[in-house]
C-alpha cells in the first residue's frame, strides 16, 4: 500500500518559533510537493521538489523554505512562524503528472 | 476569474440520488485529476484522465478537452460518499497543479 506520511497531525506553535513539517514517501517518487489549504482558497502550492536537493517555488513561498536531502523525505520549514501561517498543510508525491498523485493525511498547524 | 472553477460549491442529496459535480478550467492541461477529501484532511486521488471517460465502481469521470470541462458522477449515492471533491489541472510544461476550491457533498440517509 503506497504511503505518504506526515510526521505531525496537529501542532500548536508560538509566533516566532521555527517549525519543521516532515513528509516521507515510500514510492520512490521524484516529485514531492507542499501545499496549504485554507477555507475558500483551496489548495495552494508552497514549494515543490523534482529531485534530491532540487526545489522550486510554488505560488506562495514567502515565509517558507524546504529541504530535500533524501529522495523519500521532503521537509517544510517555517523559519519564524506567524499567525497567518495557521493552516492545514498537505504533502504530496507523484512520479509525474501523467500519473496519480498521492497525498499525506495533512498537518494542522495553529500559530498563537 | 479562477483558472479552475467547480460547481456547485455545496451539494446535499438523499441517499440513492445520482450526483454530478462539474469542473471548468481555463488553463491548458495534459491531464485532469479528481480528488476526494474526507473530514480530517487526507486526500485520495480518484481519477486522472486526459480524454473520454473513466469508471471506478459507482464513480464515473468524463472530460471534454475542447470545451475544457470535466464532470464527476456518483451513481446510487451513499452517506459514505459525503466528502469534498476537488478537481485539479496541471499546467503545460511544468509540474504545478491548479486546484478548484472543491465541492462539499453531503448525502443524507
PDB file of C-alpha atoms in Angstrom:
ATOM      1  CA  UNK A   1       0.000   0.000   0.000  1.00  0.00           C
ATOM      2  CA  UNK A   2       1.507   3.294  -1.093  1.00  0.00           C
ATOM      3  CA  UNK A   3       2.144   5.817   1.595  1.00  0.00           C
ATOM      4  CA  UNK A   4       2.849   9.477   2.131  1.00  0.00           C
ATOM      5  CA  UNK A   5       3.392  10.060   5.822  1.00  0.00           C
ATOM      6  CA  UNK A   6       3.373  13.414   7.539  1.00  0.00           C
ATOM      7  CA  UNK A   7       5.051  13.286  10.900  1.00  0.00           C
ATOM      8  CA  UNK A   8       2.744  15.601  12.811  1.00  0.00           C
ATOM      9  CA  UNK A   9      -1.029  15.750  12.551  1.00  0.00           C
ATOM     10  CA  UNK A  10      -1.677  18.570  14.986  1.00  0.00           C
ATOM     11  CA  UNK A  11       0.756  21.226  16.160  1.00  0.00           C
ATOM     12  CA  UNK A  12       0.415  24.387  18.195  1.00  0.00           C
ATOM     13  CA  UNK A  13       3.365  26.773  17.990  1.00  0.00           C
ATOM     14  CA  UNK A  14       4.090  30.259  19.225  1.00  0.00           C
ATOM     15  CA  UNK A  15       4.711  33.243  16.994  1.00  0.00           C
ATOM     16  CA  UNK A  16       8.389  33.422  16.084  1.00  0.00           C
ATOM     17  CA  UNK A  17       9.126  29.743  16.632  1.00  0.00           C
ATOM     18  CA  UNK A  18      10.857  27.689  13.963  1.00  0.00           C
ATOM     19  CA  UNK A  19       8.599  24.908  12.738  1.00  0.00           C
ATOM     20  CA  UNK A  20       9.515  21.754  10.842  1.00  0.00           C
ATOM     21  CA  UNK A  21       6.930  19.702   8.991  1.00  0.00           C
ATOM     22  CA  UNK A  22       8.265  16.384   7.771  1.00  0.00           C
ATOM     23  CA  UNK A  23       6.969  14.265   4.920  1.00  0.00           C
ATOM     24  CA  UNK A  24       8.152  10.820   3.876  1.00  0.00           C
ATOM     25  CA  UNK A  25       7.028   8.755   0.873  1.00  0.00           C
ATOM     26  CA  UNK A  26       7.805   5.109   0.195  1.00  0.00           C
ATOM     27  CA  UNK A  27       7.147   5.013  -3.550  1.00  0.00           C
ATOM     28  CA  UNK A  28      10.491   6.247  -4.886  1.00  0.00           C
ATOM     29  CA  UNK A  29       8.754   9.248  -6.463  1.00  0.00           C
ATOM     30  CA  UNK A  30      10.841  12.044  -7.921  1.00  0.00           C
ATOM     31  CA  UNK A  31       8.304  14.797  -7.353  1.00  0.00           C
ATOM     32  CA  UNK A  32       7.187  15.972  -3.928  1.00  0.00           C
ATOM     33  CA  UNK A  33       5.009  18.928  -3.003  1.00  0.00           C
ATOM     34  CA  UNK A  34       3.931  21.034  -0.072  1.00  0.00           C
ATOM     35  CA  UNK A  35       0.521  22.710  -0.156  1.00  0.00           C
ATOM     36  CA  UNK A  36      -1.503  24.661   2.301  1.00  0.00           C
ATOM     37  CA  UNK A  37      -5.264  24.557   2.383  1.00  0.00           C
ATOM     38  CA  UNK A  38      -7.418  27.392   3.685  1.00  0.00           C
ATOM     39  CA  UNK A  39     -11.198  27.758   3.628  1.00  0.00           C
ATOM     40  CA  UNK A  40     -12.416  29.308   0.396  1.00  0.00           C
ATOM     41  CA  UNK A  41      -8.948  29.330  -1.155  1.00  0.00           C
ATOM     42  CA  UNK A  42      -8.455  25.680  -1.943  1.00  0.00           C
ATOM     43  CA  UNK A  43      -5.040  24.099  -2.122  1.00  0.00           C
ATOM     44  CA  UNK A  44      -2.125  26.386  -2.886  1.00  0.00           C
ATOM     45  CA  UNK A  45       1.364  25.234  -3.758  1.00  0.00           C
ATOM     46  CA  UNK A  46       4.133  26.429  -1.454  1.00  0.00           C
ATOM     47  CA  UNK A  47       7.163  24.576  -2.857  1.00  0.00           C
ATOM     48  CA  UNK A  48       7.872  21.508  -4.871  1.00  0.00           C
ATOM     49  CA  UNK A  49      10.907  19.364  -5.497  1.00  0.00           C
ATOM     50  CA  UNK A  50      11.604  17.298  -8.589  1.00  0.00           C
ATOM     51  CA  UNK A  51      14.768  15.642  -7.339  1.00  0.00           C
ATOM     52  CA  UNK A  52      17.073  15.423  -4.354  1.00  0.00           C
ATOM     53  CA  UNK A  53      18.402  18.857  -3.412  1.00  0.00           C
ATOM     54  CA  UNK A  54      16.274  20.447  -6.155  1.00  0.00           C
ATOM     55  CA  UNK A  55      13.409  22.755  -5.298  1.00  0.00           C
ATOM     56  CA  UNK A  56      11.182  25.294  -6.955  1.00  0.00           C
ATOM     57  CA  UNK A  57       8.936  27.955  -5.528  1.00  0.00           C
ATOM     58  CA  UNK A  58       5.236  27.497  -5.845  1.00  0.00           C
ATOM     59  CA  UNK A  59       2.580  30.157  -5.701  1.00  0.00           C
ATOM     60  CA  UNK A  60       3.019  31.210  -2.065  1.00  0.00           C
ATOM     61  CA  UNK A  61       6.629  30.538  -0.955  1.00  0.00           C
ATOM     62  CA  UNK A  62       7.026  33.619   1.230  1.00  0.00           C
ATOM     63  CA  UNK A  63       7.792  32.731   4.835  1.00  0.00           C
ATOM     64  CA  UNK A  64       8.663  29.125   3.991  1.00  0.00           C
ATOM     65  CA  UNK A  65      11.692  27.120   2.990  1.00  0.00           C
ATOM     66  CA  UNK A  66      12.153  23.456   2.147  1.00  0.00           C
ATOM     67  CA  UNK A  67      14.782  20.768   2.328  1.00  0.00           C
ATOM     68  CA  UNK A  68      15.161  17.568   0.318  1.00  0.00           C
ATOM     69  CA  UNK A  69      18.357  15.789   1.304  1.00  0.00           C
ATOM     70  CA  UNK A  70      16.998  12.323   0.539  1.00  0.00           C
ATOM     71  CA  UNK A  71      14.591  11.248  -2.175  1.00  0.00           C
ATOM     72  CA  UNK A  72      11.991   9.950   0.233  1.00  0.00           C
ATOM     73  CA  UNK A  73      11.889  12.959   2.563  1.00  0.00           C
ATOM     74  CA  UNK A  74      10.694  16.496   1.924  1.00  0.00           C
ATOM     75  CA  UNK A  75      10.624  18.956   4.796  1.00  0.00           C
ATOM     76  CA  UNK A  76       8.783  22.246   5.051  1.00  0.00           C
ATOM     77  CA  UNK A  77      10.327  24.861   7.336  1.00  0.00           C
ATOM     78  CA  UNK A  78       8.720  27.929   8.803  1.00  0.00           C
ATOM     79  CA  UNK A  79      11.704  29.997   9.891  1.00  0.00           C
ATOM     80  CA  UNK A  80       9.667  32.285  12.140  1.00  0.00           C
ATOM     81  CA  UNK A  81       6.058  31.211  12.453  1.00  0.00           C
ATOM     82  CA  UNK A  82       3.363  33.848  12.196  1.00  0.00           C
ATOM     83  CA  UNK A  83      -0.346  33.688  12.917  1.00  0.00           C
ATOM     84  CA  UNK A  84      -1.200  33.947   9.214  1.00  0.00           C
ATOM     85  CA  UNK A  85       0.545  30.623   8.724  1.00  0.00           C
ATOM     86  CA  UNK A  86      -2.138  28.886  10.741  1.00  0.00           C
ATOM     87  CA  UNK A  87      -3.445  26.406   8.222  1.00  0.00           C
ATOM     88  CA  UNK A  88      -3.660  22.808   7.142  1.00  0.00           C
ATOM     89  CA  UNK A  89      -0.532  21.654   5.333  1.00  0.00           C
ATOM     90  CA  UNK A  90      -0.573  18.787   2.869  1.00  0.00           C
ATOM     91  CA  UNK A  91       2.364  16.925   1.421  1.00  0.00           C
ATOM     92  CA  UNK A  92       2.076  15.014  -1.844  1.00  0.00           C
ATOM     93  CA  UNK A  93       4.231  12.952  -4.159  1.00  0.00           C
ATOM     94  CA  UNK A  94       3.990  11.775  -7.756  1.00  0.00           C
ATOM     95  CA  UNK A  95       6.157  10.277 -10.473  1.00  0.00           C
ATOM     96  CA  UNK A  96       4.874  12.932 -12.868  1.00  0.00           C
ATOM     97  CA  UNK A  97       1.556  14.450 -13.717  1.00  0.00           C
ATOM     98  CA  UNK A  98       0.731  11.764 -16.169  1.00  0.00           C
ATOM     99  CA  UNK A  99       0.226   9.563 -13.145  1.00  0.00           C
ATOM    100  CA  UNK A 100      -1.584   9.517  -9.853  1.00  0.00           C
ATOM    101  CA  UNK A 101      -0.653  11.956  -7.124  1.00  0.00           C
ATOM    102  CA  UNK A 102      -0.626  10.725  -3.532  1.00  0.00           C
ATOM    103  CA  UNK A 103      -1.324  12.916  -0.532  1.00  0.00           C
ATOM    104  CA  UNK A 104      -0.479  12.669   3.125  1.00  0.00           C
ATOM    105  CA  UNK A 105      -3.083  12.948   5.851  1.00  0.00           C
ATOM    106  CA  UNK A 106      -2.374  16.610   6.481  1.00  0.00           C
ATOM    107  CA  UNK A 107      -0.831  18.586   9.328  1.00  0.00           C
ATOM    108  CA  UNK A 108      -2.992  21.083  11.190  1.00  0.00           C
ATOM    109  CA  UNK A 109      -0.784  23.925  12.379  1.00  0.00           C
ATOM    110  CA  UNK A 110      -2.001  26.606  14.754  1.00  0.00           C
ATOM    111  CA  UNK A 111       0.288  29.557  15.459  1.00  0.00           C
ATOM    112  CA  UNK A 112      -0.647  31.520  18.560  1.00  0.00           C
TER     113      UNK A 112
ATOM    114  CA  UNK B   1     -11.700  34.635 -12.901  1.00  0.00           C
ATOM    115  CA  UNK B   2     -10.353  31.459 -11.309  1.00  0.00           C
ATOM    116  CA  UNK B   3      -8.427  29.178 -13.589  1.00  0.00           C
ATOM    117  CA  UNK B   4     -10.307  26.157 -12.263  1.00  0.00           C
ATOM    118  CA  UNK B   5     -13.929  26.531 -11.250  1.00  0.00           C
ATOM    119  CA  UNK B   6     -16.149  23.933  -9.699  1.00  0.00           C
ATOM    120  CA  UNK B   7     -19.884  23.840  -9.322  1.00  0.00           C
ATOM    121  CA  UNK B   8     -21.790  23.546  -7.174  1.00  0.00           C
ATOM    122  CA  UNK B   9     -19.825  24.639  -4.114  1.00  0.00           C
ATOM    123  CA  UNK B  10     -22.149  22.713  -1.827  1.00  0.00           C
ATOM    124  CA  UNK B  11     -24.493  19.864  -2.643  1.00  0.00           C
ATOM    125  CA  UNK B  12     -26.874  17.997  -0.357  1.00  0.00           C
ATOM    126  CA  UNK B  13     -28.760  14.994  -1.673  1.00  0.00           C
ATOM    127  CA  UNK B  14     -30.718  11.986  -0.479  1.00  0.00           C
ATOM    128  CA  UNK B  15     -29.157   8.561  -0.412  1.00  0.00           C
ATOM    129  CA  UNK B  16     -29.553   6.863  -3.781  1.00  0.00           C
ATOM    130  CA  UNK B  17     -29.592  10.025  -5.869  1.00  0.00           C
ATOM    131  CA  UNK B  18     -27.402  10.486  -8.935  1.00  0.00           C
ATOM    132  CA  UNK B  19     -24.774  13.149  -8.281  1.00  0.00           C
ATOM    133  CA  UNK B  20     -22.965  15.386 -10.771  1.00  0.00           C
ATOM    134  CA  UNK B  21     -20.107  17.724  -9.932  1.00  0.00           C
ATOM    135  CA  UNK B  22     -18.683  19.963 -12.632  1.00  0.00           C
ATOM    136  CA  UNK B  23     -15.240  21.403 -13.258  1.00  0.00           C
ATOM    137  CA  UNK B  24     -14.360  24.037 -15.848  1.00  0.00           C
ATOM    138  CA  UNK B  25     -10.838  25.251 -16.438  1.00  0.00           C
ATOM    139  CA  UNK B  26      -9.126  27.922 -18.460  1.00  0.00           C
ATOM    140  CA  UNK B  27      -5.516  26.732 -18.318  1.00  0.00           C
ATOM    141  CA  UNK B  28      -4.082  24.246 -20.764  1.00  0.00           C
ATOM    142  CA  UNK B  29      -3.779  20.715 -19.418  1.00  0.00           C
ATOM    143  CA  UNK B  30      -2.344  17.344 -20.186  1.00  0.00           C
ATOM    144  CA  UNK B  31      -4.468  15.541 -17.602  1.00  0.00           C
ATOM    145  CA  UNK B  32      -7.106  16.385 -15.030  1.00  0.00           C
ATOM    146  CA  UNK B  33      -7.355  14.940 -11.530  1.00  0.00           C
ATOM    147  CA  UNK B  34     -10.401  14.312  -9.403  1.00  0.00           C
ATOM    148  CA  UNK B  35      -9.624  14.087  -5.695  1.00  0.00           C
ATOM    149  CA  UNK B  36     -11.679  13.229  -2.626  1.00  0.00           C
ATOM    150  CA  UNK B  37     -11.098  14.737   0.796  1.00  0.00           C
ATOM    151  CA  UNK B  38     -12.833  13.349   3.860  1.00  0.00           C
ATOM    152  CA  UNK B  39     -13.182  15.227   7.168  1.00  0.00           C
ATOM    153  CA  UNK B  40      -9.829  15.117   8.917  1.00  0.00           C
ATOM    154  CA  UNK B  41      -7.896  16.242   5.883  1.00  0.00           C
ATOM    155  CA  UNK B  42      -6.408  13.350   3.917  1.00  0.00           C
ATOM    156  CA  UNK B  43      -6.880  13.492   0.154  1.00  0.00           C
ATOM    157  CA  UNK B  44      -7.280  10.496  -2.106  1.00  0.00           C
ATOM    158  CA  UNK B  45      -6.856  10.556  -5.844  1.00  0.00           C
ATOM    159  CA  UNK B  46      -9.966   9.174  -7.552  1.00  0.00           C
ATOM    160  CA  UNK B  47      -9.147   9.626 -11.207  1.00  0.00           C
ATOM    161  CA  UNK B  48      -6.563  11.021 -13.538  1.00  0.00           C
ATOM    162  CA  UNK B  49      -7.911  11.407 -17.045  1.00  0.00           C
ATOM    163  CA  UNK B  50      -6.794  13.050 -20.246  1.00  0.00           C
ATOM    164  CA  UNK B  51      -9.654  12.084 -22.553  1.00  0.00           C
ATOM    165  CA  UNK B  52     -13.032  10.401 -22.655  1.00  0.00           C
ATOM    166  CA  UNK B  53     -14.380   8.658 -19.619  1.00  0.00           C
ATOM    167  CA  UNK B  54     -13.221   6.537 -16.697  1.00  0.00           C
ATOM    168  CA  UNK B  55     -15.279   4.424 -14.310  1.00  0.00           C
ATOM    169  CA  UNK B  56     -14.447   3.022 -10.920  1.00  0.00           C
ATOM    170  CA  UNK B  57     -17.273   1.354  -9.067  1.00  0.00           C
ATOM    171  CA  UNK B  58     -20.066   3.907  -8.668  1.00  0.00           C
ATOM    172  CA  UNK B  59     -17.854   6.791  -9.759  1.00  0.00           C
ATOM    173  CA  UNK B  60     -17.617   7.988 -13.344  1.00  0.00           C
ATOM    174  CA  UNK B  61     -15.457  10.837 -14.603  1.00  0.00           C
ATOM    175  CA  UNK B  62     -15.711  12.412 -18.041  1.00  0.00           C
ATOM    176  CA  UNK B  63     -13.699  15.094 -19.756  1.00  0.00           C
ATOM    177  CA  UNK B  64     -14.216  17.230 -22.857  1.00  0.00           C
ATOM    178  CA  UNK B  65     -10.847  18.699 -23.780  1.00  0.00           C
ATOM    179  CA  UNK B  66     -12.268  21.042 -26.448  1.00  0.00           C
ATOM    180  CA  UNK B  67     -14.781  22.547 -24.054  1.00  0.00           C
ATOM    181  CA  UNK B  68     -12.317  22.461 -21.102  1.00  0.00           C
ATOM    182  CA  UNK B  69     -14.878  20.783 -18.913  1.00  0.00           C
ATOM    183  CA  UNK B  70     -14.984  17.685 -16.749  1.00  0.00           C
ATOM    184  CA  UNK B  71     -17.704  16.069 -14.684  1.00  0.00           C
ATOM    185  CA  UNK B  72     -17.654  13.620 -11.814  1.00  0.00           C
ATOM    186  CA  UNK B  73     -20.751  11.468 -11.412  1.00  0.00           C
ATOM    187  CA  UNK B  74     -21.740   9.276  -8.493  1.00  0.00           C
ATOM    188  CA  UNK B  75     -24.453   6.700  -9.032  1.00  0.00           C
ATOM    189  CA  UNK B  76     -26.595   5.306  -6.174  1.00  0.00           C
ATOM    190  CA  UNK B  77     -25.047   7.779  -3.741  1.00  0.00           C
ATOM    191  CA  UNK B  78     -24.402   6.679  -0.175  1.00  0.00           C
ATOM    192  CA  UNK B  79     -23.693   8.616   3.040  1.00  0.00           C
ATOM    193  CA  UNK B  80     -20.093   7.400   2.941  1.00  0.00           C
ATOM    194  CA  UNK B  81     -19.698   9.412  -0.287  1.00  0.00           C
ATOM    195  CA  UNK B  82     -20.012  12.579   1.811  1.00  0.00           C
ATOM    196  CA  UNK B  83     -16.756  14.438   1.302  1.00  0.00           C
ATOM    197  CA  UNK B  84     -15.199  17.362  -0.514  1.00  0.00           C
ATOM    198  CA  UNK B  85     -14.469  16.638  -4.158  1.00  0.00           C
ATOM    199  CA  UNK B  86     -11.703  18.626  -5.809  1.00  0.00           C
ATOM    200  CA  UNK B  87     -10.585  18.844  -9.412  1.00  0.00           C
ATOM    201  CA  UNK B  88      -7.052  19.827 -10.288  1.00  0.00           C
ATOM    202  CA  UNK B  89      -5.284  20.557 -13.559  1.00  0.00           C
ATOM    203  CA  UNK B  90      -1.577  20.733 -14.361  1.00  0.00           C
ATOM    204  CA  UNK B  91      -0.132  23.495 -16.450  1.00  0.00           C
ATOM    205  CA  UNK B  92       1.611  22.704 -19.706  1.00  0.00           C
ATOM    206  CA  UNK B  93       5.344  22.444 -19.340  1.00  0.00           C
ATOM    207  CA  UNK B  94       5.618  22.232 -15.571  1.00  0.00           C
ATOM    208  CA  UNK B  95       4.585  20.103 -12.635  1.00  0.00           C
ATOM    209  CA  UNK B  96       2.290  22.569 -10.899  1.00  0.00           C
ATOM    210  CA  UNK B  97      -1.324  21.739 -10.252  1.00  0.00           C
ATOM    211  CA  UNK B  98      -4.050  24.337 -10.004  1.00  0.00           C
ATOM    212  CA  UNK B  99      -6.919  23.257  -7.800  1.00  0.00           C
ATOM    213  CA  UNK B 100     -10.577  24.099  -7.749  1.00  0.00           C
ATOM    214  CA  UNK B 101     -11.945  25.184  -4.387  1.00  0.00           C
ATOM    215  CA  UNK B 102     -13.902  21.983  -4.030  1.00  0.00           C
ATOM    216  CA  UNK B 103     -17.496  20.795  -3.860  1.00  0.00           C
ATOM    217  CA  UNK B 104     -18.779  19.764  -0.449  1.00  0.00           C
ATOM    218  CA  UNK B 105     -21.120  16.815  -0.908  1.00  0.00           C
ATOM    219  CA  UNK B 106     -23.437  15.638   1.852  1.00  0.00           C
ATOM    220  CA  UNK B 107     -25.559  12.534   1.348  1.00  0.00           C
ATOM    221  CA  UNK B 108     -28.437  12.195   3.779  1.00  0.00           C
ATOM    222  CA  UNK B 109     -29.629   8.684   4.716  1.00  0.00           C
TER     223      UNK B 109
END
